[in-house]
XYZ file of C-alpha atoms in Angstrom:
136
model
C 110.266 61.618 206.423
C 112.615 60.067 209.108
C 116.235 58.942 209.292
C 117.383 56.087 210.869
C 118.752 58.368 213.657
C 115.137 58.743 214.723
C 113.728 61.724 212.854
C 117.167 63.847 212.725
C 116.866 64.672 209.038
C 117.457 67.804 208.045
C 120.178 68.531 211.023
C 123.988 69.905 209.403
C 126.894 67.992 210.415
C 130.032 69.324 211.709
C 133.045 68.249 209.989
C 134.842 67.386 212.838
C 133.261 66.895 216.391
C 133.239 70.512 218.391
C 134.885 70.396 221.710
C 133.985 73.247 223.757
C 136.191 73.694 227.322
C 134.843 76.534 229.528
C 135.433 77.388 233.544
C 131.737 77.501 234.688
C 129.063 74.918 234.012
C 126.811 77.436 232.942
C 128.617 78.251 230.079
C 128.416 75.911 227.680
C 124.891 76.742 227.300
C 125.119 79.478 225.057
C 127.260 76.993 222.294
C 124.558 74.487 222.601
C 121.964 77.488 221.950
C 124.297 78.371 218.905
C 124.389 74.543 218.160
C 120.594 74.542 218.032
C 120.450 77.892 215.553
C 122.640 76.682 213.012
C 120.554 73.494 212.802
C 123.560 70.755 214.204
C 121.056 70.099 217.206
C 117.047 69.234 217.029
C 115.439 72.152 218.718
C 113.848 69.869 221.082
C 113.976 66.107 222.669
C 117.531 65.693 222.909
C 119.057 63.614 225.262
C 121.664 65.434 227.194
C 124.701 63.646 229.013
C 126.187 65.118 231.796
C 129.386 64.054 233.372
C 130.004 65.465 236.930
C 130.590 65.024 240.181
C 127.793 67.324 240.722
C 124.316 67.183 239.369
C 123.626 70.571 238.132
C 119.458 69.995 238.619
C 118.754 73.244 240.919
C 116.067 75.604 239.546
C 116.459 79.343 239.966
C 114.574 79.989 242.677
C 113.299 83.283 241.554
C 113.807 83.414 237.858
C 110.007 83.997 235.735
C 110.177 81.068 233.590
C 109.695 82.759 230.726
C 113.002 84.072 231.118
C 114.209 80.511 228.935
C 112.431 82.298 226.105
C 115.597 85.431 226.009
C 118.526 83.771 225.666
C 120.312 86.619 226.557
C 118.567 87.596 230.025
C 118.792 83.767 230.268
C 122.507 83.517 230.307
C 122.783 86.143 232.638
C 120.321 84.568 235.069
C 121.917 81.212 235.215
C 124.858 79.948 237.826
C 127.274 76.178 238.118
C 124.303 74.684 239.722
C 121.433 75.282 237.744
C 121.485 75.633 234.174
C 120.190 72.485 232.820
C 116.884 72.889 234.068
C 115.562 75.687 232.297
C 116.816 73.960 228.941
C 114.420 71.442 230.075
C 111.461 73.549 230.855
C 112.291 75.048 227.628
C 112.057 71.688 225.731
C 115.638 71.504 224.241
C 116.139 68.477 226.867
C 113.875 65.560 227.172
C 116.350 63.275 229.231
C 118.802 64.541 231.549
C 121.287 61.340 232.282
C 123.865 61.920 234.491
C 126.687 60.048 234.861
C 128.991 60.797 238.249
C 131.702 59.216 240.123
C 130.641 56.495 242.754
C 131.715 58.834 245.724
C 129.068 61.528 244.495
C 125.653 60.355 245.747
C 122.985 63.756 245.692
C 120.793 61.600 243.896
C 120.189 58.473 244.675
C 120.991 55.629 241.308
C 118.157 54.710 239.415
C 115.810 56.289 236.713
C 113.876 58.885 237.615
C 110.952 60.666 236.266
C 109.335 64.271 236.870
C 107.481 66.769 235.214
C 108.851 69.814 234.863
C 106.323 73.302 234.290
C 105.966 77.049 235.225
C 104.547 77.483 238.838
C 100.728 79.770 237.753
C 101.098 81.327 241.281
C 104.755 82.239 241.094
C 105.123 82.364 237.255
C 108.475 80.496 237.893
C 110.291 76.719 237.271
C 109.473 73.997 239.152
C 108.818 70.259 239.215
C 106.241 68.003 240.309
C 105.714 64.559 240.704
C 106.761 62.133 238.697
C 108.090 58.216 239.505
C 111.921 56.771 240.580
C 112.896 53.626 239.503
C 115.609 52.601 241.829
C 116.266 49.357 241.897
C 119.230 48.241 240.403
């Protein structure tokens, strides 16, 4: 059965909404992990909002990608740039939409679309081709 908040039954609600400040982007992926565990976030297909001046979208370069499946080695593996990624590749994300000030152009506006698997001759992250929708 689904709730009118597109299939979110069975999710706990927090009392009051968490507000999580930390230094490094990084971070705050271990309280939406803990989010996730205690059943206030679907495991999967959740649209994720980012505000920054920075995208955050790098892949580590050399991490297995079946490193997203440890939390813990994950954690440690992870750096500002390049966090949100493997939460995609892991499934917790299906739409990454960023929202930055007009200054900060690394991607270029629009509505973009990409796949995002495990590499079978390097066993790590990476994306392939999907389609941009840029016009405005």
């Amino acid at each position: 059965m689904s709730d009118s908040a597109g299939g979110r039954a069975g999710l706990r609600r927090y009392p009051k909404l968490p507000v999580w400040v930390v230094e490094d982007h990084q971070e705050v992926l271990p309280f939406i992990y803990r989010a996730i565990g205690s059943k206030h976030l679907p495991a999967s297909n959740v649209s994720f909002l980012h505000f920054d001046s920075h995208p955050d979208l790098l892949i580590p370069v050399n991490m297995p990608a079946d490193t997203v499946f440890d939390k813990e080695t994950l954690f440690g593996e992870l750096s500002i740039e390049n966090w949100i990624m493997p939460a995609v590749y892991a499934g917790h994300f299906s739409h990454v939409i960023w929202f930055h000030p007009t200054w900060a152009q690394q991607i270029r506006e629009g509505r973009h679309h990409f796949l995002v698997g495990k590499d079978t001759s390097t066993t790590t992250i990476r994306t392939g081709k999907g389609h941009s929708n840029t016009e405005k």
